[in-house]
mmCIF file of C-alpha atoms and ligand atoms in Angstrom:
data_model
loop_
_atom_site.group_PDB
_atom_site.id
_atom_site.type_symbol
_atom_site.label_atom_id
_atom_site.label_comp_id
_atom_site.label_asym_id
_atom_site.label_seq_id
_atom_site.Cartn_x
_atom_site.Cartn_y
_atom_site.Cartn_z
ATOM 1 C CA UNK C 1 -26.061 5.073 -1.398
ATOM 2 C CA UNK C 2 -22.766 5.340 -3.397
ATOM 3 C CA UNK C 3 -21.422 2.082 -2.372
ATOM 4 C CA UNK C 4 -21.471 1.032 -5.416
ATOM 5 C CA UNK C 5 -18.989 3.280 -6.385
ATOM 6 C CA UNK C 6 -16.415 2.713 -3.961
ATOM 7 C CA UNK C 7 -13.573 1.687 -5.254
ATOM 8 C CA UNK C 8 -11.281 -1.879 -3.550
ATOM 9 C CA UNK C 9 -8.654 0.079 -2.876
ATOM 10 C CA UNK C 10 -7.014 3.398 -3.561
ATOM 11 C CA UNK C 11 -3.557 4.141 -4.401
ATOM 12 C CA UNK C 12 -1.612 7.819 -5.508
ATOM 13 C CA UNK C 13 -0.745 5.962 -8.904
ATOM 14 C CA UNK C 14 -0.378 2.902 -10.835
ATOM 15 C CA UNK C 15 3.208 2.860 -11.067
ATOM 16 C CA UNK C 16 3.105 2.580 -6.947
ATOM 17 C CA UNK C 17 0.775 -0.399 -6.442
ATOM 18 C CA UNK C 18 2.537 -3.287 -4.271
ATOM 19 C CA UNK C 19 2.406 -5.697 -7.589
ATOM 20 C CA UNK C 20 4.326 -8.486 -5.863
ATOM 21 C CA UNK C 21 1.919 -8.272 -2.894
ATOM 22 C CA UNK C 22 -0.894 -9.388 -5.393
ATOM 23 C CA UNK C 23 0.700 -12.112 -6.899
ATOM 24 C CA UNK C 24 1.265 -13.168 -3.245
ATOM 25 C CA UNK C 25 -2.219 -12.993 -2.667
ATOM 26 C CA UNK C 26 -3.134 -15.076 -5.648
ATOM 27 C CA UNK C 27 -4.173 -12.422 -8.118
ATOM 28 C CA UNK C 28 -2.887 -13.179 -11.823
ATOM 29 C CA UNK C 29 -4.688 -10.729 -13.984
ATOM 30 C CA UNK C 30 -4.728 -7.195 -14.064
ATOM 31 C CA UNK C 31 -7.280 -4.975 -16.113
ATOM 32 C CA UNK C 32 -6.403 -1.453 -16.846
ATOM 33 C CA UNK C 33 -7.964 1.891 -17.964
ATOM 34 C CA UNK C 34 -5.064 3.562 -20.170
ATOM 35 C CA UNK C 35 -5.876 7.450 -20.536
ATOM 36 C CA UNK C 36 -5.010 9.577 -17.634
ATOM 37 C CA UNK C 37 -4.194 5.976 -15.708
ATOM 38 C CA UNK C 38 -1.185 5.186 -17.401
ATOM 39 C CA UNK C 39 -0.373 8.181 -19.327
ATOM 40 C CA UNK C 40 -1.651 11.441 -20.103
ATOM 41 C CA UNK C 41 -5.099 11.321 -21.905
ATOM 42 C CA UNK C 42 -4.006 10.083 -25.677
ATOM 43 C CA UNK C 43 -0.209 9.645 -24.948
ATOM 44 C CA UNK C 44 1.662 7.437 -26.682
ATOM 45 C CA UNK C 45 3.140 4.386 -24.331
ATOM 46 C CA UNK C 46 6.502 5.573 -22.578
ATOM 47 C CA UNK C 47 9.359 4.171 -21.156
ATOM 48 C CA UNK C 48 8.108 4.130 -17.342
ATOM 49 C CA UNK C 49 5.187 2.600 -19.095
ATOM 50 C CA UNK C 50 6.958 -0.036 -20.479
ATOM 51 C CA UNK C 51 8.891 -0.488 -18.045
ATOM 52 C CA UNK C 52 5.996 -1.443 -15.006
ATOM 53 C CA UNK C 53 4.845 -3.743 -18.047
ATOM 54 C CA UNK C 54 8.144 -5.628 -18.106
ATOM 55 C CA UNK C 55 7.963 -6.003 -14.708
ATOM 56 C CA UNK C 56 4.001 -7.297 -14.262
ATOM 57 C CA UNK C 57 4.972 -9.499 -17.373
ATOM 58 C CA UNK C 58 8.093 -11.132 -15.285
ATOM 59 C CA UNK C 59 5.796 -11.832 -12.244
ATOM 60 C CA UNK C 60 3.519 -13.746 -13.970
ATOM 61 C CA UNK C 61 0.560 -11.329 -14.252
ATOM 62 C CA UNK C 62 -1.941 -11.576 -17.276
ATOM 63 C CA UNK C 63 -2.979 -8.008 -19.075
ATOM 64 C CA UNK C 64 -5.815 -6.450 -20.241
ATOM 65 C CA UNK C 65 -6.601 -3.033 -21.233
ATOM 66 C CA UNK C 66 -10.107 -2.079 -21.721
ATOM 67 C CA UNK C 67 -10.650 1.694 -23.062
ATOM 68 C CA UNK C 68 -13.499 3.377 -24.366
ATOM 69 C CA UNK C 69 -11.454 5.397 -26.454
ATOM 70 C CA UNK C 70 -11.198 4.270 -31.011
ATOM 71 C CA UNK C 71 -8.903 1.237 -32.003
ATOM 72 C CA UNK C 72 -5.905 3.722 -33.291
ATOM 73 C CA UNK C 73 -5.737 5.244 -29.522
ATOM 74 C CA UNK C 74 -5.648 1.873 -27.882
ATOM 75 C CA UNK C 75 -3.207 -0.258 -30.627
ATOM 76 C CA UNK C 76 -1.236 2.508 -30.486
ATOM 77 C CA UNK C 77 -0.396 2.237 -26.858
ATOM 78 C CA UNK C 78 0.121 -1.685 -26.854
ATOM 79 C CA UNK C 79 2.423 -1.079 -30.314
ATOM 80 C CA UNK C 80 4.257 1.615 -28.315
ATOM 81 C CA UNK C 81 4.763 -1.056 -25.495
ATOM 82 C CA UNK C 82 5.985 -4.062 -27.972
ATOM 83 C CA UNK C 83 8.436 -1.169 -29.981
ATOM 84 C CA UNK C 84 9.839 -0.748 -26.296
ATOM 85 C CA UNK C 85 10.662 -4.078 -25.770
ATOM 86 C CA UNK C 86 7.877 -5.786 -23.666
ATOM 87 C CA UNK C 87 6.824 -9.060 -24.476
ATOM 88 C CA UNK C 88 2.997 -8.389 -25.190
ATOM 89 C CA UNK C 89 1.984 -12.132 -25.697
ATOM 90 C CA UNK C 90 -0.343 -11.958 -22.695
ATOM 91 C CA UNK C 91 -1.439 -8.755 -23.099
ATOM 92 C CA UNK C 92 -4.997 -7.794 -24.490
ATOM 93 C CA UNK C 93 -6.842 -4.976 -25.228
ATOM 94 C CA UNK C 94 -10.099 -3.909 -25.624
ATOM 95 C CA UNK C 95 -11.388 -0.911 -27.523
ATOM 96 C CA UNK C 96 -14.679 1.211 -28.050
ATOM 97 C CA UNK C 97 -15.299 -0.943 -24.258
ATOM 98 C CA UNK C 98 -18.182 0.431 -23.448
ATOM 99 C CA UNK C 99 -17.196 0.622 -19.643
ATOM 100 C CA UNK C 100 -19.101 0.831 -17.214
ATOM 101 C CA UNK C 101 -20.711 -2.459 -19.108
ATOM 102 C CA UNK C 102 -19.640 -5.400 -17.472
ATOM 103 C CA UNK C 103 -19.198 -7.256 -21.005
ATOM 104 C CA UNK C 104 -15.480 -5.750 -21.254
ATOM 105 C CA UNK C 105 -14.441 -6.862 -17.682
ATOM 106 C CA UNK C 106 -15.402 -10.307 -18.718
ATOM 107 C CA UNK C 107 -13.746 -10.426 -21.783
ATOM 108 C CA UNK C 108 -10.684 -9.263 -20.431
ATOM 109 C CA UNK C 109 -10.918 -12.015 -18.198
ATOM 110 C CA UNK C 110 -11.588 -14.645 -20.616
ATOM 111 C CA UNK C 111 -8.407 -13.391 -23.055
ATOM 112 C CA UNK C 112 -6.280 -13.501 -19.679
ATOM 113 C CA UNK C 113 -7.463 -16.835 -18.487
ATOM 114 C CA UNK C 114 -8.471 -15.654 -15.262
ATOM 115 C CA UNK C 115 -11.801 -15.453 -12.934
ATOM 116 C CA UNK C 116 -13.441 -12.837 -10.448
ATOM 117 C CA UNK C 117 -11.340 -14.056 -7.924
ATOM 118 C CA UNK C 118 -7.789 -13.732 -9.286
ATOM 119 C CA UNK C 119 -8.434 -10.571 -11.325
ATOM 120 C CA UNK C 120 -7.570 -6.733 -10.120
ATOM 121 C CA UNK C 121 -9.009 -3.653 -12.204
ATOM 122 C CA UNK C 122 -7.184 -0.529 -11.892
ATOM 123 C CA UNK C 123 -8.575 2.867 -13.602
ATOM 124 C CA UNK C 124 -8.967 6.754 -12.634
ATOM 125 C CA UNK C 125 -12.715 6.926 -12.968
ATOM 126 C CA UNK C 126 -15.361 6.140 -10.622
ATOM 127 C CA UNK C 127 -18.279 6.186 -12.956
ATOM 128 C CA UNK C 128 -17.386 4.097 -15.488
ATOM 129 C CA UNK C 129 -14.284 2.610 -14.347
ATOM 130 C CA UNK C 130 -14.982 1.747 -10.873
ATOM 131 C CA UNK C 131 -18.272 0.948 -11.476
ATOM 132 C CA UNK C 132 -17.919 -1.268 -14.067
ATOM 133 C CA UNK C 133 -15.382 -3.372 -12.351
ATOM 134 C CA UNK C 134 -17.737 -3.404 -9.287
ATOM 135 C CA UNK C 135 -20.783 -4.562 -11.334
ATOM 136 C CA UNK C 136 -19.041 -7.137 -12.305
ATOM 137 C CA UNK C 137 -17.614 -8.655 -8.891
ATOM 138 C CA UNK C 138 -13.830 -7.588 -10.372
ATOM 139 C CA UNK C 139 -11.767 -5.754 -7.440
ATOM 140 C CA UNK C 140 -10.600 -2.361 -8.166
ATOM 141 C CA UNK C 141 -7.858 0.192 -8.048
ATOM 142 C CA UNK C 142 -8.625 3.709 -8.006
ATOM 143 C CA UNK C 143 -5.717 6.122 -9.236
ATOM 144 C CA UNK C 144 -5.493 9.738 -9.302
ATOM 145 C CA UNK C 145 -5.338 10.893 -12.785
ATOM 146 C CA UNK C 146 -1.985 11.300 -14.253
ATOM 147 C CA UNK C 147 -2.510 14.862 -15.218
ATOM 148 C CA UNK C 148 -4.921 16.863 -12.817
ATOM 149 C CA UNK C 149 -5.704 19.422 -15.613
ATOM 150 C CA UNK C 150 -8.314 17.621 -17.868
ATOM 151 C CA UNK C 151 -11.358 18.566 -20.531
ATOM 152 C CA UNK C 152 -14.137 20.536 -19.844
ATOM 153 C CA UNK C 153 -16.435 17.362 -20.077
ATOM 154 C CA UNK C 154 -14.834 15.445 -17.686
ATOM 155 C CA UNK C 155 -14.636 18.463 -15.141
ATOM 156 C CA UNK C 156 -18.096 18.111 -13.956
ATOM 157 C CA UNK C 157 -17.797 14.582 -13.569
ATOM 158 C CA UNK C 158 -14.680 14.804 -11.586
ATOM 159 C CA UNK C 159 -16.898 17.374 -9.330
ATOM 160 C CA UNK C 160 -19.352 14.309 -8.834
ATOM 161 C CA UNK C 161 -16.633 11.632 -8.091
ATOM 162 C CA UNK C 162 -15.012 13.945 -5.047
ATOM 163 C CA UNK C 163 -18.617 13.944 -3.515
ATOM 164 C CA UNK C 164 -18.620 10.041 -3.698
ATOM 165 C CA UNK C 165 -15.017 9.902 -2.732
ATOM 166 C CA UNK C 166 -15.945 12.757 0.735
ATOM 167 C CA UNK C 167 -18.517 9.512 1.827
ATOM 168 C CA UNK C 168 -16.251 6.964 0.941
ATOM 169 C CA UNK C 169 -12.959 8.053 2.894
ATOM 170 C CA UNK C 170 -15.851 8.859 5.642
ATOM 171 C CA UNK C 171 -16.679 5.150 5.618
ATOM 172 C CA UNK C 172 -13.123 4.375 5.303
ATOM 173 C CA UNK C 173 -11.885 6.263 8.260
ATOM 174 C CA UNK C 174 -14.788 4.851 11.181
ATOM 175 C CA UNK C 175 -13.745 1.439 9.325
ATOM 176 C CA UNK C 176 -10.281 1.912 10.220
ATOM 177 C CA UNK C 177 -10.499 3.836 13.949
ATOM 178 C CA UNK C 178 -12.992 0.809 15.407
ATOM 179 C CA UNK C 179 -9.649 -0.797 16.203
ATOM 180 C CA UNK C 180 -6.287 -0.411 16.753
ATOM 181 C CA UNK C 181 -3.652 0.666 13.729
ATOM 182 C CA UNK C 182 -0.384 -1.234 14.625
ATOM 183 C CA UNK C 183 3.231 0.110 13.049
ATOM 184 C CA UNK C 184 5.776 -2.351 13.805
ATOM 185 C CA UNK C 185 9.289 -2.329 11.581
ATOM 186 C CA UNK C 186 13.048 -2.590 12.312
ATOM 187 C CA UNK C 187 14.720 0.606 14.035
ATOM 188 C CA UNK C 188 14.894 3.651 11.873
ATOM 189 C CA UNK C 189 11.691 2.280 9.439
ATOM 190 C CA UNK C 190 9.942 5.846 10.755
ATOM 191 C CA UNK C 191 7.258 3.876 13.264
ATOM 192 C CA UNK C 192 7.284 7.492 15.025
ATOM 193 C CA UNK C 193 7.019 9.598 12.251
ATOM 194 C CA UNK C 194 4.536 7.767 10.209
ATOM 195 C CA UNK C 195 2.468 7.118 13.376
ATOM 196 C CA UNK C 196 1.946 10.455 14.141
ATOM 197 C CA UNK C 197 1.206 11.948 10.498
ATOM 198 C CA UNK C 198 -1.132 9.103 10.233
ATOM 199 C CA UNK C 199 -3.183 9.354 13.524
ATOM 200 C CA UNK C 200 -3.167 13.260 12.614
ATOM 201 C CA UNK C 201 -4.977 12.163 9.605
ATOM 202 C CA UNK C 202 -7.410 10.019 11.034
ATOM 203 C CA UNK C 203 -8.210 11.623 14.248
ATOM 204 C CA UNK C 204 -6.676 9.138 16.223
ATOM 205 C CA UNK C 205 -4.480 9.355 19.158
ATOM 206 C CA UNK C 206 -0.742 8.054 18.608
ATOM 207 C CA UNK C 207 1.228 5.611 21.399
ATOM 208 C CA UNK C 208 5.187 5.245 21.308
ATOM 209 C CA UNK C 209 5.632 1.961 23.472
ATOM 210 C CA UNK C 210 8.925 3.116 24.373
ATOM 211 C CA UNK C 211 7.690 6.200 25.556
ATOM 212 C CA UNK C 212 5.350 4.333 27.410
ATOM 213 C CA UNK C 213 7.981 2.380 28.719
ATOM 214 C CA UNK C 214 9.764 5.626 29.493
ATOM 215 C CA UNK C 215 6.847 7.532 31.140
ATOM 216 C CA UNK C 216 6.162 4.035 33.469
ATOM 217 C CA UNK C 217 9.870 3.325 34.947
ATOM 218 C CA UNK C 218 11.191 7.572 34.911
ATOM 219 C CA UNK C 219 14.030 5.881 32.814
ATOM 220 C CA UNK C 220 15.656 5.862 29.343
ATOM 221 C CA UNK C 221 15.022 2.945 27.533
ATOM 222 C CA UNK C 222 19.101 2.785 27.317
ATOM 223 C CA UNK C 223 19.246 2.948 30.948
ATOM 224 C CA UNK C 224 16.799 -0.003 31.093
ATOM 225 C CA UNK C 225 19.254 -2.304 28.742
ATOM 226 C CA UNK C 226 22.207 -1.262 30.789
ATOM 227 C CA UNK C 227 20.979 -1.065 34.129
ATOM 228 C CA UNK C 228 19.133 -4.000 34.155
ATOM 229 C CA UNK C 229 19.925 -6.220 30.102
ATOM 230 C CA UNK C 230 17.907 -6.890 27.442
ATOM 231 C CA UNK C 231 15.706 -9.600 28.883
ATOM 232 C CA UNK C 232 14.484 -7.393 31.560
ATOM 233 C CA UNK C 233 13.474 -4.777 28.817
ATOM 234 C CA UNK C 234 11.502 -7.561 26.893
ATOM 235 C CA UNK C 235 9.637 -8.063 30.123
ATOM 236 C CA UNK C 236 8.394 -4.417 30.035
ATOM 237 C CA UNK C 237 7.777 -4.233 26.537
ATOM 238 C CA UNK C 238 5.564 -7.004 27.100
ATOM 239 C CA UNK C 239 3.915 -5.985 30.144
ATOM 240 C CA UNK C 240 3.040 -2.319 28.143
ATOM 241 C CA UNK C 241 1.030 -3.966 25.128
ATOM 242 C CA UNK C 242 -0.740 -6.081 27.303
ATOM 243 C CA UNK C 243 -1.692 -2.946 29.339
ATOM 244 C CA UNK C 244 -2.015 -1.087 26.254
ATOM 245 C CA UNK C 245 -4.622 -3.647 24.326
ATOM 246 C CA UNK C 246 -7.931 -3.506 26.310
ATOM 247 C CA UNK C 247 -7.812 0.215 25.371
ATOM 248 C CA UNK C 248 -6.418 0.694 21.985
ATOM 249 C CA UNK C 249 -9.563 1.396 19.503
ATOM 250 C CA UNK C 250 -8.745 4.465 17.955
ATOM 251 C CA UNK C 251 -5.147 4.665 18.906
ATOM 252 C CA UNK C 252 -2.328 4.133 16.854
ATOM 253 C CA UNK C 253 0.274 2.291 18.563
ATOM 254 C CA UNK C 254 3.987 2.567 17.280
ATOM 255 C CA UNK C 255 6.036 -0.323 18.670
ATOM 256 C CA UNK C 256 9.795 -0.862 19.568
ATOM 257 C CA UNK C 257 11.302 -2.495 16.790
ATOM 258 C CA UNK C 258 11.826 -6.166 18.833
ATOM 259 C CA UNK C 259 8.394 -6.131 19.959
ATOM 260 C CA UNK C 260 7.015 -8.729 17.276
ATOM 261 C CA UNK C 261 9.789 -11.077 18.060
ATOM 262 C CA UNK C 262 7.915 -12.805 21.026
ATOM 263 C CA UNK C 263 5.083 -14.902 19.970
ATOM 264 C CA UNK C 264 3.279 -14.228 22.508
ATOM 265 C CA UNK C 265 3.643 -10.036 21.904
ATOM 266 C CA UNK C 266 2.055 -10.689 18.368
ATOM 267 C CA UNK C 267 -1.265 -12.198 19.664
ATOM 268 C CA UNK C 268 -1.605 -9.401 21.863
ATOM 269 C CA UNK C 269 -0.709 -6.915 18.883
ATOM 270 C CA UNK C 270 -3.560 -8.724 16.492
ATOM 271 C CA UNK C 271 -5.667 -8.523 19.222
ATOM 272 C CA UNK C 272 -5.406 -4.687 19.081
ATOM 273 C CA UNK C 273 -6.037 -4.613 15.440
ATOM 274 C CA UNK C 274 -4.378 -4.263 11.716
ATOM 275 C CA UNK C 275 -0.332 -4.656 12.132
ATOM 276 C CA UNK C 276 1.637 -3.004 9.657
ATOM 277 C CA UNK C 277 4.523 -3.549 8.691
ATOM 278 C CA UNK C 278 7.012 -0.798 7.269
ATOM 279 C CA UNK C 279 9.513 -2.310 5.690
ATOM 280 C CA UNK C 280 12.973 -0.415 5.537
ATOM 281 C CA UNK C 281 16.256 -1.516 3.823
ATOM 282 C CA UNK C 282 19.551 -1.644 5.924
ATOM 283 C CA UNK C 283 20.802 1.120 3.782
ATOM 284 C CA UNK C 284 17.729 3.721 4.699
ATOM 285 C CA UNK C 285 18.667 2.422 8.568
ATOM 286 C CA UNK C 286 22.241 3.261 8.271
ATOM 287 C CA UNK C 287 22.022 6.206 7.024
ATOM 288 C CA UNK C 288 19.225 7.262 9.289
ATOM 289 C CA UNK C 289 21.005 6.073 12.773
ATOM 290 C CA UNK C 290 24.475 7.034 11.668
ATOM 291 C CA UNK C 291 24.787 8.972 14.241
ATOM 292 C CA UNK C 292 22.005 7.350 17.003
ATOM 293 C CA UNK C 293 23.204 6.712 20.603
ATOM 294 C CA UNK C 294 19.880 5.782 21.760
ATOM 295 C CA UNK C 295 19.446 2.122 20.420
ATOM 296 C CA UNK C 296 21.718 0.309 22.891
ATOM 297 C CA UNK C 297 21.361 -2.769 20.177
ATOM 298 C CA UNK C 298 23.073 -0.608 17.737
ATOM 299 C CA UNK C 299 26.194 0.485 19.600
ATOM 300 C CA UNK C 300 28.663 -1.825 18.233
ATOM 301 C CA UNK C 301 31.573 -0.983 16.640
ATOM 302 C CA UNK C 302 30.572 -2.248 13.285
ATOM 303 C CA UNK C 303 27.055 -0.887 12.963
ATOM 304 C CA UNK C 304 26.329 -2.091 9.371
ATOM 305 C CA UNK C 305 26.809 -5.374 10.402
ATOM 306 C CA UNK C 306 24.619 -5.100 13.525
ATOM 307 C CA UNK C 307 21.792 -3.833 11.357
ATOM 308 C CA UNK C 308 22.484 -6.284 8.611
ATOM 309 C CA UNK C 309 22.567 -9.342 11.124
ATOM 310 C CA UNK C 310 19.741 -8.065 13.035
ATOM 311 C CA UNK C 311 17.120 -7.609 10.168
ATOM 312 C CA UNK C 312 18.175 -10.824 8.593
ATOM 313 C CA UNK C 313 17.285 -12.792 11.868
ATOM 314 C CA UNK C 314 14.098 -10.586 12.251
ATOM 315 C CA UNK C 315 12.865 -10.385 8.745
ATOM 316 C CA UNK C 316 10.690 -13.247 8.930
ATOM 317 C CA UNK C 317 8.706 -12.597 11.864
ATOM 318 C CA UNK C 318 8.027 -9.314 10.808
ATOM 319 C CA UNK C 319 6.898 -11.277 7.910
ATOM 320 C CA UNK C 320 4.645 -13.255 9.965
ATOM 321 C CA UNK C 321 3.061 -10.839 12.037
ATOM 322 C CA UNK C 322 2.031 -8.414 9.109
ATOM 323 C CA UNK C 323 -1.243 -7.369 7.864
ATOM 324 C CA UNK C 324 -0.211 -5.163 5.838
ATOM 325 C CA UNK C 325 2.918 -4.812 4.434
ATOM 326 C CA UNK C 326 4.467 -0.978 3.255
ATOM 327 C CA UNK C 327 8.057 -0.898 2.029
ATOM 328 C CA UNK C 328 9.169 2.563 2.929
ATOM 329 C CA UNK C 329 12.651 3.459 0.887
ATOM 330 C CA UNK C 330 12.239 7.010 -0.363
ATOM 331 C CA UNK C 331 8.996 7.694 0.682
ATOM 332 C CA UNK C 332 7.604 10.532 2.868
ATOM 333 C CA UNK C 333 5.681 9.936 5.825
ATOM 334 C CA UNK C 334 2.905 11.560 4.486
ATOM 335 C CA UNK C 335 3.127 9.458 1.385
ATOM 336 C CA UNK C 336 3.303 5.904 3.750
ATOM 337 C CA UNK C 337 0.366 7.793 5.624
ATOM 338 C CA UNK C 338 -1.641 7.867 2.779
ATOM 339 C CA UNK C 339 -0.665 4.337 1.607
ATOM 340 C CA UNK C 340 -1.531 2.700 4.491
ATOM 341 C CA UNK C 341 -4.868 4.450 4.297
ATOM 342 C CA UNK C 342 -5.934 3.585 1.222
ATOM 343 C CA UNK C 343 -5.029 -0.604 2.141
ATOM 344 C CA UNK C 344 -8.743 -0.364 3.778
HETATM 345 C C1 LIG R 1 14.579 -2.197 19.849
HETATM 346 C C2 LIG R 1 14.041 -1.098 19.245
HETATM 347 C C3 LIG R 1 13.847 0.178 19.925
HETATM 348 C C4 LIG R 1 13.736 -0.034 21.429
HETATM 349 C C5 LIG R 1 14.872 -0.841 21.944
HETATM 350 C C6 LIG R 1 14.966 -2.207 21.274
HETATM 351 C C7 LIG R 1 14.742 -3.439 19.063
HETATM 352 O O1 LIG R 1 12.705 0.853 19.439
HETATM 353 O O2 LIG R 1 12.524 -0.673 21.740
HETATM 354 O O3 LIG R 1 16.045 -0.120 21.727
HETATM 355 O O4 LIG R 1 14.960 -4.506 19.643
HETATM 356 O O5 LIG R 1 14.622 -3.364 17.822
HETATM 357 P P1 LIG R 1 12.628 1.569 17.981
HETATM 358 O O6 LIG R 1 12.324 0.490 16.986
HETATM 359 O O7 LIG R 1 11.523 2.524 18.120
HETATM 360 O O8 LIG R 1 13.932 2.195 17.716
#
């Protein structure tokens, strides 16, 4: 009944979409809502603001910004972005839009040169926003408003929206628990962690191979490497997914960080479902195993350069095997929770 409300996608904020994912994927235009999506409701353009705009400009991405809001509000913002230094030759804008008409969306897309296809929408309102993008086949964004306290007119429709949104993150959560949500990621990238804040939130059940491993043999996984080497362990590792796949609906399953390194392992982890990557930096590994005696690949003497070396060699088949792709620097895992949620 509200489908056609749902939004694409949701995401905490503009300034935290994965823009270089989307140009990956093909997608050269962005449309945006401005008030309460990129800055408070009437705010002038800002430095953070000009500085994402830099950024999308760099990568290639075409921009439009469609607001219902007078000609002053809307010039002002794009004047605020040129005074700041952003080249603003292919950015648009649209005033007195109309949204949730679909004639905006496909203006925008005409000024940007781009089609249905190879165009993203982002915004903070279902109802006109959302809806608008949707009616006309444009993918969309949905952001939380930039500033949660907001005017009495918009209060009741934001009362409205959360009854959509309570269906749609229903829909969203059977969607994602009919299979299998797969974290894989170097060492240290907070498989664990994130796995277990994220089945919490989707009443799933959460599976550490290693402790799989673990519970199996009665021994430490460090006692594995050094009782019987590497090669042995990869034979176990193995052995557990494959054990692990005919019942893993539901479950999340957290793997050990070599696990999509074998060809083989990766067809058994798609099987399962969505694989996710979390991708860490060698400095957020370092700093996090500084003191870890656990990863037998780790003890060396130089551990920077055993991290270094060993992501390097690994970075593309993590690469290969992903779904989805999450970097995690900085984040919580509440926040990487949430993020990976809102990719469905
Ligand atoms: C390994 C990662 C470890 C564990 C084993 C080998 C690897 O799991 O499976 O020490 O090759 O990256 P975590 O990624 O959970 O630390």
């Amino acid at each position: 009944m509200f489908k056609k409300f749902y939004p694409w996608r949701r995401v905490s904020s503009s300034y935290d979409i994965d823009y270089e994912n989307l140009f990956a994927d093909g997608y050269r235009g962005l449309i945006y809502d401005i008030d309460n999506t990129l800055v408070m409701h009437g705010a002038d353009a800002n430095d953070r603001a000009a500085d994402l705009f830099k950024k999308l400009v760099k990568l290639g991405f075409g921009i439009c910004f469609i607001s219902n809001n007078k000609e002053e509000r809307v010039k002002r913002f794009y004047d605020g972005l040129r005074d700041r230094g952003t080249d603003v030759s292919n950015i648009h804008y649209i005033y007195k839009a109309d949204k949730p008409k679909r004639k905006p969306y496909l203006s925008a897309m005409k000024l940007m040169g781009t089609d249905k296809n190879s165009t993203i929408f982002i915004g903070d309102q279902l109802f006109t926003d959302i809806y608008g993008a949707n009616r006309s086949g444009i993918k969309s964004i949905l952001v939380n408003p930039i500033n949660p306290k907001e005017e009495i007119q918009i209060v009741f429709k934001r009362k409205l929206e959360k009854i959509v949104l309570r269906s749609y993150s229903k829909m969203t959560k059977e969607l994602i628990a009919k299979r299998a949500l797969v974290l894989i990621g170097f060492m240290g990238s907070g498989k664990t962690s994130v796995g277990s804040v994220l089945a919490k939130k989707l009443g799933m059940d959460c599976v550490d191979t290693d402790k799989y491993i673990e519970a199996g043999t009665g021994k430490k996984i460090s006692d594995i490497f050094a009782e019987s080497g590497e090669e042995y362990f990869r034979k176990l590792e193995t052995a557990s997914i494959d054990n692990l796949a005919d019942d893993s609906a539901g479950r999340v399953i957290c793997c050990g960080g070599g696990t999509p390194l074998l060809e083989k392992n990766v067809k058994i982890l798609k099987r399962m479902g969505k694989v996710i990557w979390l991708d860490v930096s060698p400095e957020t590994v370092l700093e996090r195993l500084k003191d870890d005696t656990t990863r037998p690949l780790l003890q060396r003497e130089d551990k920077e350069t055993a991290v270094k070396e060993l992501m390097e060699s690994r970075y593309e088949k993590y690469r290969a095997a992903a779904d989805i792709i999450i970097k995690v620097d900085g984040k919580t895992p509440e926040k990487i929770a949430d993020e990976i949620i809102n990719c469905f």
